[in-house]
PDB file of C-alpha atoms and ligand atoms in Angstrom:
ATOM      1  CA  UNK D   1     101.356 -21.646 -90.311  1.00 98.00           C
ATOM      2  CA  UNK D   2     103.350 -21.335 -87.782  1.00 98.00           C
ATOM      3  CA  UNK D   3     102.092 -21.914 -84.102  1.00 98.00           C
ATOM      4  CA  UNK D   4     103.930 -20.029 -81.225  1.00 98.00           C
ATOM      5  CA  UNK D   5     102.920 -19.856 -77.722  1.00 98.00           C
ATOM      6  CA  UNK D   6     106.031 -17.225 -75.779  1.00 98.00           C
ATOM      7  CA  UNK D   7     106.831 -13.855 -77.126  1.00 98.00           C
ATOM      8  CA  UNK D   8     110.307 -15.085 -77.976  1.00 98.00           C
ATOM      9  CA  UNK D   9     109.028 -17.102 -80.292  1.00 98.00           C
ATOM     10  CA  UNK D  10     107.129 -14.824 -82.122  1.00 98.00           C
ATOM     11  CA  UNK D  11     109.179 -12.164 -81.955  1.00 98.00           C
ATOM     12  CA  UNK D  12     111.755 -14.517 -83.776  1.00 98.00           C
ATOM     13  CA  UNK D  13     108.783 -15.054 -85.997  1.00 98.00           C
ATOM     14  CA  UNK D  14     108.181 -11.835 -86.568  1.00 98.00           C
ATOM     15  CA  UNK D  15     111.390 -11.104 -87.338  1.00 98.00           C
ATOM     16  CA  UNK D  16     112.233 -11.494 -90.986  1.00 98.00           C
ATOM     17  CA  UNK D  17     108.876  -9.250 -91.154  1.00 98.00           C
ATOM     18  CA  UNK D  18     108.450  -5.138 -91.995  1.00 98.00           C
ATOM     19  CA  UNK D  19     104.210  -4.869 -91.729  1.00 98.00           C
ATOM     20  CA  UNK D  20     102.287  -7.090 -88.960  1.00 98.00           C
ATOM     21  CA  UNK D  21      98.917  -6.922 -89.407  1.00 99.00           C
ATOM     22  CA  UNK D  22      97.252  -8.464 -86.329  1.00 99.00           C
ATOM     23  CA  UNK D  23      93.952  -9.579 -85.392  1.00 99.00           C
ATOM     24  CA  UNK D  24      93.433 -10.443 -81.187  1.00 98.00           C
ATOM     25  CA  UNK D  25      91.089 -12.891 -79.736  1.00 98.00           C
ATOM     26  CA  UNK D  26      90.182 -15.100 -77.366  1.00 98.00           C
ATOM     27  CA  UNK D  27      89.564 -17.998 -79.800  1.00 98.00           C
ATOM     28  CA  UNK D  28      86.734 -20.503 -80.079  1.00 97.00           C
ATOM     29  CA  UNK D  29      86.138 -18.808 -83.508  1.00 98.00           C
ATOM     30  CA  UNK D  30      83.723 -17.498 -85.519  1.00 97.00           C
ATOM     31  CA  UNK D  31      83.655 -16.667 -89.270  1.00 97.00           C
ATOM     32  CA  UNK D  32      83.352 -12.676 -87.519  1.00 97.00           C
ATOM     33  CA  UNK D  33      87.229 -13.394 -86.762  1.00 98.00           C
ATOM     34  CA  UNK D  34      88.158 -14.981 -89.893  1.00 98.00           C
ATOM     35  CA  UNK D  35      86.807 -12.587 -92.088  1.00 98.00           C
ATOM     36  CA  UNK D  36      89.095 -10.090 -89.890  1.00 98.00           C
ATOM     37  CA  UNK D  37      91.984 -12.063 -90.599  1.00 98.00           C
ATOM     38  CA  UNK D  38      90.581 -12.197 -94.882  1.00 98.00           C
ATOM     39  CA  UNK D  39      90.236  -8.074 -94.544  1.00 98.00           C
ATOM     40  CA  UNK D  40      93.567  -7.303 -92.917  1.00 98.00           C
ATOM     41  CA  UNK D  41      95.974  -9.803 -94.946  1.00 98.00           C
ATOM     42  CA  UNK D  42      96.143  -7.157 -97.976  1.00 98.00           C
ATOM     43  CA  UNK D  43      96.877  -4.800 -95.519  1.00 98.00           C
ATOM     44  CA  UNK D  44     100.832  -5.914 -94.673  1.00 98.00           C
ATOM     45  CA  UNK D  45     103.363  -8.462 -95.187  1.00 98.00           C
ATOM     46  CA  UNK D  46     102.500 -10.737 -92.232  1.00 98.00           C
ATOM     47  CA  UNK D  47      99.098 -11.942 -90.484  1.00 98.00           C
ATOM     48  CA  UNK D  48      99.366 -12.979 -86.845  1.00 98.00           C
ATOM     49  CA  UNK D  49      96.926 -13.903 -84.745  1.00 98.00           C
ATOM     50  CA  UNK D  50      96.709 -14.308 -80.709  1.00 99.00           C
ATOM     51  CA  UNK D  51      94.401 -16.993 -78.912  1.00 98.00           C
ATOM     52  CA  UNK D  52      94.351 -16.213 -75.198  1.00 98.00           C
ATOM     53  CA  UNK D  53      91.337 -15.696 -72.547  1.00 98.00           C
ATOM     54  CA  UNK D  54      92.447 -12.500 -70.443  1.00 98.00           C
ATOM     55  CA  UNK D  55      91.541 -13.068 -66.977  1.00 98.00           C
ATOM     56  CA  UNK D  56      91.451  -9.533 -66.412  1.00 98.00           C
ATOM     57  CA  UNK D  57      88.556  -8.938 -68.582  1.00 98.00           C
ATOM     58  CA  UNK D  58      86.382 -11.112 -66.553  1.00 98.00           C
ATOM     59  CA  UNK D  59      84.531 -10.304 -63.126  1.00 96.00           C
ATOM     60  CA  UNK D  60      84.589 -13.055 -60.876  1.00 95.00           C
ATOM     61  CA  UNK D  61      81.163 -14.107 -61.709  1.00 94.00           C
ATOM     62  CA  UNK D  62      81.809 -14.302 -65.470  1.00 95.00           C
ATOM     63  CA  UNK D  63      82.809 -17.474 -67.459  1.00 94.00           C
ATOM     64  CA  UNK D  64      86.093 -17.246 -67.997  1.00 97.00           C
ATOM     65  CA  UNK D  65      86.775 -20.838 -66.166  1.00 96.00           C
ATOM     66  CA  UNK D  66      84.350 -22.247 -68.662  1.00 95.00           C
ATOM     67  CA  UNK D  67      85.121 -20.179 -71.818  1.00 96.00           C
ATOM     68  CA  UNK D  68      85.669 -22.492 -75.191  1.00 95.00           C
ATOM     69  CA  UNK D  69      89.055 -23.341 -75.622  1.00 97.00           C
ATOM     70  CA  UNK D  70      89.536 -24.638 -78.606  1.00 97.00           C
ATOM     71  CA  UNK D  71      92.738 -24.633 -80.111  1.00 98.00           C
ATOM     72  CA  UNK D  72      93.334 -26.770 -82.729  1.00 98.00           C
ATOM     73  CA  UNK D  73      90.299 -26.104 -84.337  1.00 98.00           C
ATOM     74  CA  UNK D  74      90.545 -22.284 -84.081  1.00 98.00           C
ATOM     75  CA  UNK D  75      94.241 -22.827 -85.735  1.00 98.00           C
ATOM     76  CA  UNK D  76      93.046 -25.149 -88.970  1.00 98.00           C
ATOM     77  CA  UNK D  77      90.293 -22.386 -89.261  1.00 98.00           C
ATOM     78  CA  UNK D  78      92.895 -19.821 -89.318  1.00 98.00           C
ATOM     79  CA  UNK D  79      95.480 -21.514 -90.924  1.00 98.00           C
ATOM     80  CA  UNK D  80      92.435 -21.887 -93.945  1.00 98.00           C
ATOM     81  CA  UNK D  81      91.733 -17.916 -93.698  1.00 98.00           C
ATOM     82  CA  UNK D  82      95.660 -17.043 -94.537  1.00 98.00           C
ATOM     83  CA  UNK D  83      96.764 -16.364 -91.320  1.00 98.00           C
ATOM     84  CA  UNK D  84     100.435 -16.709 -90.626  1.00 98.00           C
ATOM     85  CA  UNK D  85     101.531 -16.553 -87.230  1.00 99.00           C
ATOM     86  CA  UNK D  86      99.209 -18.330 -84.068  1.00 99.00           C
ATOM     87  CA  UNK D  87     100.337 -16.592 -80.917  1.00 99.00           C
ATOM     88  CA  UNK D  88      98.605 -18.788 -78.274  1.00 99.00           C
ATOM     89  CA  UNK D  89     100.338 -17.902 -75.076  1.00 98.00           C
ATOM     90  CA  UNK D  90     100.177 -19.256 -71.397  1.00 98.00           C
ATOM     91  CA  UNK D  91      99.121 -17.203 -68.998  1.00 98.00           C
ATOM     92  CA  UNK D  92     102.289 -17.718 -67.661  1.00 98.00           C
ATOM     93  CA  UNK D  93     103.847 -16.070 -70.336  1.00 98.00           C
ATOM     94  CA  UNK D  94     101.703 -13.599 -70.662  1.00 98.00           C
ATOM     95  CA  UNK D  95     101.291 -12.827 -66.962  1.00 98.00           C
ATOM     96  CA  UNK D  96     104.504 -13.953 -64.770  1.00 98.00           C
ATOM     97  CA  UNK D  97     103.486 -11.750 -62.233  1.00 98.00           C
ATOM     98  CA  UNK D  98     100.434 -10.333 -61.278  1.00 97.00           C
ATOM     99  CA  UNK D  99      99.788  -7.215 -63.799  1.00 98.00           C
ATOM    100  CA  UNK D 100      99.832  -4.331 -61.599  1.00 98.00           C
ATOM    101  CA  UNK D 101     100.255  -1.828 -63.810  1.00 98.00           C
ATOM    102  CA  UNK D 102      97.079  -1.337 -65.903  1.00 98.00           C
ATOM    103  CA  UNK D 103      95.218   1.097 -68.570  1.00 98.00           C
ATOM    104  CA  UNK D 104      93.047   3.234 -67.111  1.00 98.00           C
ATOM    105  CA  UNK D 105      90.995   3.997 -70.066  1.00 98.00           C
ATOM    106  CA  UNK D 106      88.944   7.586 -69.833  1.00 98.00           C
ATOM    107  CA  UNK D 107      85.640   6.902 -67.627  1.00 98.00           C
ATOM    108  CA  UNK D 108      83.504   9.091 -70.441  1.00 98.00           C
ATOM    109  CA  UNK D 109      84.093   5.944 -72.918  1.00 98.00           C
ATOM    110  CA  UNK D 110      84.921   3.685 -70.821  1.00 98.00           C
ATOM    111  CA  UNK D 111      82.355   3.313 -68.203  1.00 98.00           C
ATOM    112  CA  UNK D 112      79.241   3.644 -70.250  1.00 98.00           C
ATOM    113  CA  UNK D 113      76.961   1.112 -71.784  1.00 98.00           C
ATOM    114  CA  UNK D 114      79.339  -2.156 -71.568  1.00 98.00           C
ATOM    115  CA  UNK D 115      81.711  -0.427 -68.914  1.00 98.00           C
ATOM    116  CA  UNK D 116      78.789   0.468 -66.687  1.00 98.00           C
ATOM    117  CA  UNK D 117      77.612  -3.134 -66.483  1.00 98.00           C
ATOM    118  CA  UNK D 118      80.934  -4.910 -66.782  1.00 98.00           C
ATOM    119  CA  UNK D 119      82.772  -2.904 -64.337  1.00 97.00           C
ATOM    120  CA  UNK D 120      87.103  -3.376 -64.706  1.00 97.00           C
ATOM    121  CA  UNK D 121      86.123  -4.591 -68.166  1.00 98.00           C
ATOM    122  CA  UNK D 122      87.543  -2.319 -70.383  1.00 98.00           C
ATOM    123  CA  UNK D 123      90.967  -1.878 -68.667  1.00 98.00           C
ATOM    124  CA  UNK D 124      91.562  -5.515 -68.901  1.00 98.00           C
ATOM    125  CA  UNK D 125      90.634  -5.233 -72.583  1.00 98.00           C
ATOM    126  CA  UNK D 126      93.214  -2.076 -72.737  1.00 98.00           C
ATOM    127  CA  UNK D 127      96.145  -3.740 -70.492  1.00 98.00           C
ATOM    128  CA  UNK D 128      96.023  -7.123 -72.459  1.00 98.00           C
ATOM    129  CA  UNK D 129      96.188  -5.230 -75.753  1.00 99.00           C
ATOM    130  CA  UNK D 130      98.578  -2.500 -75.311  1.00 98.00           C
ATOM    131  CA  UNK D 131     100.790  -5.883 -73.954  1.00 98.00           C
ATOM    132  CA  UNK D 132      99.912  -7.799 -76.968  1.00 98.00           C
ATOM    133  CA  UNK D 133     100.793  -4.726 -78.799  1.00 98.00           C
ATOM    134  CA  UNK D 134     103.506  -4.751 -77.418  1.00 98.00           C
ATOM    135  CA  UNK D 135     104.922  -8.321 -78.076  1.00 98.00           C
ATOM    136  CA  UNK D 136     103.182  -8.081 -81.866  1.00 98.00           C
ATOM    137  CA  UNK D 137     104.834  -4.482 -83.133  1.00 98.00           C
ATOM    138  CA  UNK D 138     108.173  -3.761 -81.082  1.00 94.00           C
ATOM    139  CA  UNK D 139     110.338  -4.378 -83.861  1.00 95.00           C
ATOM    140  CA  UNK D 140     108.457  -3.386 -86.535  1.00 97.00           C
ATOM    141  CA  UNK D 141     109.649  -0.848 -89.250  1.00 95.00           C
ATOM    142  CA  UNK D 142     106.760  -1.162 -91.582  1.00 97.00           C
ATOM    143  CA  UNK D 143     102.856   0.082 -91.551  1.00 98.00           C
ATOM    144  CA  UNK D 144     101.282  -1.648 -88.568  1.00 98.00           C
ATOM    145  CA  UNK D 145      97.403  -2.406 -88.694  1.00 98.00           C
ATOM    146  CA  UNK D 146      94.960  -3.902 -85.477  1.00 99.00           C
ATOM    147  CA  UNK D 147      91.753  -5.401 -86.586  1.00 98.00           C
ATOM    148  CA  UNK D 148      88.533  -5.434 -84.628  1.00 98.00           C
ATOM    149  CA  UNK D 149      85.465  -6.150 -84.900  1.00 98.00           C
ATOM    150  CA  UNK D 150      82.463  -3.571 -85.295  1.00 98.00           C
ATOM    151  CA  UNK D 151      80.237  -6.221 -83.209  1.00 98.00           C
ATOM    152  CA  UNK D 152      82.465  -5.217 -80.276  1.00 98.00           C
ATOM    153  CA  UNK D 153      81.894  -1.525 -80.732  1.00 98.00           C
ATOM    154  CA  UNK D 154      83.033   0.532 -77.853  1.00 98.00           C
ATOM    155  CA  UNK D 155      85.575  -1.742 -77.304  1.00 98.00           C
ATOM    156  CA  UNK D 156      86.419  -0.699 -81.150  1.00 98.00           C
ATOM    157  CA  UNK D 157      86.715   2.685 -79.898  1.00 98.00           C
ATOM    158  CA  UNK D 158      88.613   2.313 -76.769  1.00 98.00           C
ATOM    159  CA  UNK D 159      91.283   0.966 -78.280  1.00 98.00           C
ATOM    160  CA  UNK D 160      91.446   3.633 -81.314  1.00 98.00           C
ATOM    161  CA  UNK D 161      91.134   6.306 -78.614  1.00 98.00           C
ATOM    162  CA  UNK D 162      94.350   4.406 -76.639  1.00 98.00           C
ATOM    163  CA  UNK D 163      96.398   4.185 -79.880  1.00 98.00           C
ATOM    164  CA  UNK D 164      96.150   7.723 -80.477  1.00 98.00           C
ATOM    165  CA  UNK D 165      96.868   8.796 -76.583  1.00 98.00           C
ATOM    166  CA  UNK D 166      99.558   7.030 -76.206  1.00 98.00           C
ATOM    167  CA  UNK D 167     101.084   7.876 -80.080  1.00 98.00           C
ATOM    168  CA  UNK D 168     101.362   4.228 -81.080  1.00 98.00           C
ATOM    169  CA  UNK D 169     102.334   3.810 -84.660  1.00 98.00           C
ATOM    170  CA  UNK D 170      99.426   1.352 -84.850  1.00 98.00           C
ATOM    171  CA  UNK D 171      96.125   2.016 -87.585  1.00 98.00           C
ATOM    172  CA  UNK D 172      93.385   0.583 -85.897  1.00 98.00           C
ATOM    173  CA  UNK D 173      90.700  -0.825 -88.645  1.00 98.00           C
ATOM    174  CA  UNK D 174      87.293  -1.914 -87.838  1.00 98.00           C
ATOM    175  CA  UNK D 175      86.031  -4.948 -89.426  1.00 98.00           C
ATOM    176  CA  UNK D 176      81.882  -5.045 -90.013  1.00 97.00           C
ATOM    177  CA  UNK D 177      80.181  -7.262 -88.268  1.00 98.00           C
ATOM    178  CA  UNK D 178      79.452 -11.061 -89.272  1.00 98.00           C
ATOM    179  CA  UNK D 179      75.742 -12.442 -89.267  1.00 98.00           C
ATOM    180  CA  UNK D 180      74.034 -15.724 -89.356  1.00 98.00           C
ATOM    181  CA  UNK D 181      71.389 -15.668 -92.317  1.00 97.00           C
ATOM    182  CA  UNK D 182      68.527 -15.207 -90.197  1.00 97.00           C
ATOM    183  CA  UNK D 183      70.853 -11.678 -88.978  1.00 97.00           C
ATOM    184  CA  UNK D 184      71.723 -12.525 -85.761  1.00 98.00           C
ATOM    185  CA  UNK D 185      75.481 -11.361 -85.081  1.00 98.00           C
ATOM    186  CA  UNK D 186      78.123 -13.997 -84.868  1.00 98.00           C
ATOM    187  CA  UNK D 187      79.805 -14.124 -81.326  1.00 97.00           C
ATOM    188  CA  UNK D 188      81.709 -17.074 -79.158  1.00 94.00           C
ATOM    189  CA  UNK D 189      79.030 -16.668 -76.511  1.00 95.00           C
ATOM    190  CA  UNK D 190      76.325 -18.171 -79.112  1.00 97.00           C
ATOM    191  CA  UNK D 191      77.756 -21.717 -78.446  1.00 96.00           C
ATOM    192  CA  UNK D 192      76.415 -21.135 -75.115  1.00 96.00           C
ATOM    193  CA  UNK D 193      72.268 -20.799 -76.771  1.00 98.00           C
ATOM    194  CA  UNK D 194      70.028 -23.585 -76.214  1.00 98.00           C
ATOM    195  CA  UNK D 195      67.663 -24.364 -79.540  1.00 97.00           C
ATOM    196  CA  UNK D 196      65.645 -22.208 -78.344  1.00 98.00           C
ATOM    197  CA  UNK D 197      67.178 -19.588 -77.113  1.00 98.00           C
ATOM    198  CA  UNK D 198      69.075 -19.274 -80.630  1.00 98.00           C
ATOM    199  CA  UNK D 199      65.525 -19.228 -81.933  1.00 98.00           C
ATOM    200  CA  UNK D 200      64.635 -16.412 -80.069  1.00 98.00           C
ATOM    201  CA  UNK D 201      68.336 -14.399 -80.279  1.00 98.00           C
ATOM    202  CA  UNK D 202      67.966 -12.438 -83.043  1.00 98.00           C
ATOM    203  CA  UNK D 203      64.912 -10.957 -81.252  1.00 98.00           C
ATOM    204  CA  UNK D 204      67.864  -8.601 -80.004  1.00 98.00           C
ATOM    205  CA  UNK D 205      69.139  -7.313 -83.550  1.00 98.00           C
ATOM    206  CA  UNK D 206      65.329  -6.837 -84.358  1.00 98.00           C
ATOM    207  CA  UNK D 207      64.680  -4.619 -81.092  1.00 98.00           C
ATOM    208  CA  UNK D 208      67.653  -2.257 -81.750  1.00 98.00           C
ATOM    209  CA  UNK D 209      66.470  -2.360 -85.475  1.00 98.00           C
ATOM    210  CA  UNK D 210      62.732  -1.298 -84.630  1.00 98.00           C
ATOM    211  CA  UNK D 211      64.328   1.585 -81.714  1.00 98.00           C
ATOM    212  CA  UNK D 212      67.066   2.522 -85.059  1.00 97.00           C
ATOM    213  CA  UNK D 213      63.501   3.558 -87.146  1.00 97.00           C
ATOM    214  CA  UNK D 214      61.586   5.284 -83.927  1.00 96.00           C
ATOM    215  CA  UNK D 215      64.916   7.649 -84.045  1.00 96.00           C
ATOM    216  CA  UNK D 216      64.962   8.673 -87.195  1.00 95.00           C
ATOM    217  CA  UNK D 217      61.190   9.079 -87.718  1.00 96.00           C
ATOM    218  CA  UNK D 218      61.700  11.306 -83.740  1.00 95.00           C
ATOM    219  CA  UNK D 219      64.302  13.431 -85.735  1.00 95.00           C
ATOM    220  CA  UNK D 220      64.631  16.737 -83.873  1.00 95.00           C
ATOM    221  CA  UNK D 221      62.353  15.570 -81.343  1.00 95.00           C
ATOM    222  CA  UNK D 222      65.130  12.534 -80.145  1.00 96.00           C
ATOM    223  CA  UNK D 223      66.940  14.421 -77.245  1.00 96.00           C
ATOM    224  CA  UNK D 224      63.381  14.762 -75.865  1.00 96.00           C
ATOM    225  CA  UNK D 225      62.155  11.020 -76.179  1.00 97.00           C
ATOM    226  CA  UNK D 226      65.318   9.019 -76.237  1.00 97.00           C
ATOM    227  CA  UNK D 227      64.814   7.821 -72.925  1.00 97.00           C
ATOM    228  CA  UNK D 228      61.335   6.983 -73.161  1.00 98.00           C
ATOM    229  CA  UNK D 229      61.529   5.042 -76.859  1.00 98.00           C
ATOM    230  CA  UNK D 230      64.809   2.939 -75.099  1.00 98.00           C
ATOM    231  CA  UNK D 231      62.550   1.735 -72.434  1.00 98.00           C
ATOM    232  CA  UNK D 232      60.412   0.588 -74.386  1.00 98.00           C
ATOM    233  CA  UNK D 233      62.832  -0.905 -76.577  1.00 98.00           C
ATOM    234  CA  UNK D 234      63.936  -2.508 -73.058  1.00 98.00           C
ATOM    235  CA  UNK D 235      60.324  -3.487 -72.129  1.00 98.00           C
ATOM    236  CA  UNK D 236      59.742  -5.332 -75.546  1.00 97.00           C
ATOM    237  CA  UNK D 237      62.312  -7.558 -74.833  1.00 98.00           C
ATOM    238  CA  UNK D 238      61.905  -8.196 -70.968  1.00 98.00           C
ATOM    239  CA  UNK D 239      58.516  -9.543 -72.266  1.00 98.00           C
ATOM    240  CA  UNK D 240      59.502 -11.683 -74.814  1.00 98.00           C
ATOM    241  CA  UNK D 241      61.722 -13.267 -71.638  1.00 98.00           C
ATOM    242  CA  UNK D 242      64.934 -11.107 -71.489  1.00 98.00           C
ATOM    243  CA  UNK D 243      67.041  -9.130 -69.486  1.00 98.00           C
ATOM    244  CA  UNK D 244      67.896  -6.308 -70.955  1.00 98.00           C
ATOM    245  CA  UNK D 245      71.460  -4.063 -69.875  1.00 98.00           C
ATOM    246  CA  UNK D 246      70.577  -1.322 -72.268  1.00 98.00           C
ATOM    247  CA  UNK D 247      69.372  -0.646 -75.555  1.00 98.00           C
ATOM    248  CA  UNK D 248      70.343   3.157 -76.722  1.00 98.00           C
ATOM    249  CA  UNK D 249      70.920   5.739 -79.300  1.00 98.00           C
ATOM    250  CA  UNK D 250      74.303   7.172 -79.245  1.00 98.00           C
ATOM    251  CA  UNK D 251      76.675   9.547 -81.198  1.00 97.00           C
ATOM    252  CA  UNK D 252      79.116   7.358 -82.941  1.00 97.00           C
ATOM    253  CA  UNK D 253      81.904   9.758 -82.196  1.00 96.00           C
ATOM    254  CA  UNK D 254      81.738   9.062 -78.649  1.00 97.00           C
ATOM    255  CA  UNK D 255      79.244   7.367 -77.824  1.00 98.00           C
ATOM    256  CA  UNK D 256      77.095  10.148 -75.841  1.00 98.00           C
ATOM    257  CA  UNK D 257      73.453  10.562 -75.964  1.00 97.00           C
ATOM    258  CA  UNK D 258      72.817  12.188 -79.185  1.00 97.00           C
ATOM    259  CA  UNK D 259      71.849  16.140 -79.221  1.00 95.00           C
ATOM    260  CA  UNK D 260      68.889  18.261 -81.538  1.00 94.00           C
ATOM    261  CA  UNK D 261      72.003  19.088 -84.227  1.00 94.00           C
ATOM    262  CA  UNK D 262      73.045  15.708 -83.970  1.00 93.00           C
ATOM    263  CA  UNK D 263      69.780  14.707 -84.990  1.00 90.00           C
ATOM    264  CA  UNK D 264      70.717  16.901 -88.580  1.00 90.00           C
ATOM    265  CA  UNK D 265      73.652  13.887 -89.595  1.00 92.00           C
ATOM    266  CA  UNK D 266      71.382  10.872 -88.307  1.00 86.00           C
ATOM    267  CA  UNK D 267      73.896   8.969 -89.775  1.00 90.00           C
ATOM    268  CA  UNK D 268      76.725   9.966 -87.072  1.00 95.00           C
ATOM    269  CA  UNK D 269      74.463   7.795 -84.925  1.00 97.00           C
ATOM    270  CA  UNK D 270      74.241   4.068 -83.667  1.00 98.00           C
ATOM    271  CA  UNK D 271      72.148   1.786 -81.758  1.00 98.00           C
ATOM    272  CA  UNK D 272      73.515  -0.589 -79.153  1.00 98.00           C
ATOM    273  CA  UNK D 273      72.140  -2.901 -76.513  1.00 98.00           C
ATOM    274  CA  UNK D 274      73.161  -5.719 -74.661  1.00 98.00           C
ATOM    275  CA  UNK D 275      71.548  -8.354 -72.868  1.00 98.00           C
ATOM    276  CA  UNK D 276      70.784 -11.804 -71.482  1.00 98.00           C
ATOM    277  CA  UNK D 277      68.717 -14.323 -72.767  1.00 98.00           C
ATOM    278  CA  UNK D 278      68.461 -17.613 -70.374  1.00 97.00           C
ATOM    279  CA  UNK D 279      72.800 -16.945 -68.935  1.00 96.00           C
ATOM    280  CA  UNK D 280      73.841 -15.786 -72.094  1.00 97.00           C
ATOM    281  CA  UNK D 281      74.831 -12.163 -72.671  1.00 97.00           C
ATOM    282  CA  UNK D 282      74.722 -10.672 -75.983  1.00 98.00           C
ATOM    283  CA  UNK D 283      75.202  -7.712 -77.154  1.00 98.00           C
ATOM    284  CA  UNK D 284      74.811  -5.776 -80.808  1.00 98.00           C
ATOM    285  CA  UNK D 285      74.467  -2.832 -82.565  1.00 98.00           C
ATOM    286  CA  UNK D 286      73.932  -1.244 -86.186  1.00 97.00           C
ATOM    287  CA  UNK D 287      75.100   1.745 -87.337  1.00 97.00           C
ATOM    288  CA  UNK D 288      71.668   4.646 -88.346  1.00 94.00           C
TER     289      UNK D 288
HETATM  290  O1  PAF X 301      87.291  -9.088 -78.491  1.00 52.84           O
HETATM  291  C1  PAF X 301      88.034  -9.653 -77.996  1.00 52.84           C
HETATM  292  O2  PAF X 301      88.167 -10.989 -78.495  1.00 52.84           O
HETATM  293  C2  PAF X 301      88.780  -9.424 -76.578  1.00 52.84           C
HETATM  294  O3  PAF X 301      88.448  -8.548 -75.744  1.00 52.84           O
HETATM  295  C3  PAF X 301      90.439  -9.208 -76.617  1.00 52.84           C
HETATM  296  C4  PAF X 301      90.451  -7.644 -77.369  1.00 52.84           C
HETATM  297  C5  PAF X 301      91.059  -9.939 -77.491  1.00 52.84           C
HETATM  298  C6  PAF X 301      91.276  -8.758 -75.672  1.00 52.84           C
HETATM  299  O4  PAF X 301      91.372  -9.530 -74.682  1.00 52.84           O
END
């Protein structure tokens, strides 16, 4: 496996290949990232992962400075998973000057849920992903695949729409969420949890599963009862000491609230949630 730090070295390493498979990450890798590498590998002739903690997607009060930087351990894990090239640029390499051109995703998709609670987050994500796509895919001649985890459900949708709207010749592939034995979705931020918080953390996914069951039981009355059910789910978490941002039932297609006719195909729905446990913000979702 090659480790490169500059765009020029990345392009040189990619030159002999036709069909890159790209797994963008911010490092501090867990089995969810490695599953994306393994799933993506057969789709192309070279597998590239980037490790870059992207300042543009962090608000000033968020954990940019303390986000774990674990390059050596990440490279060891990527190599074992079959990754061929790791691109780990410095901030100076990727943003040699202030990044004044930015990608503004549509507000109906990007200013709700995560975007509502983390204003500007998806502008930062789309901007860096657009730039990373240019670095990885610009010289490719064959099919290009980019892997994103369903744990970041909305992110994966925002990127998919960006790729489609800019007619980028890239297949976005969504990998299933990987979970710990108790069901907690794997996340780089799980490492922030204390022992007691880690034991409690599963209750976000339990609350989402309960909300999904209630939504199914409500059937065509869901649109009228949805907000009360969501408030109830948030209250149950708050009573356990969480600070819930949202727990909600949405349509998979556009993340808007379901209408009566959507209840005829409940498999078209998804439950999504975000909540703070101590100082750690966790997110999770389940497709119904
Ligand atoms: O999901 C992430 O780790 C990041 O948002 C991404 C896609 C690597 C962009 O910085």
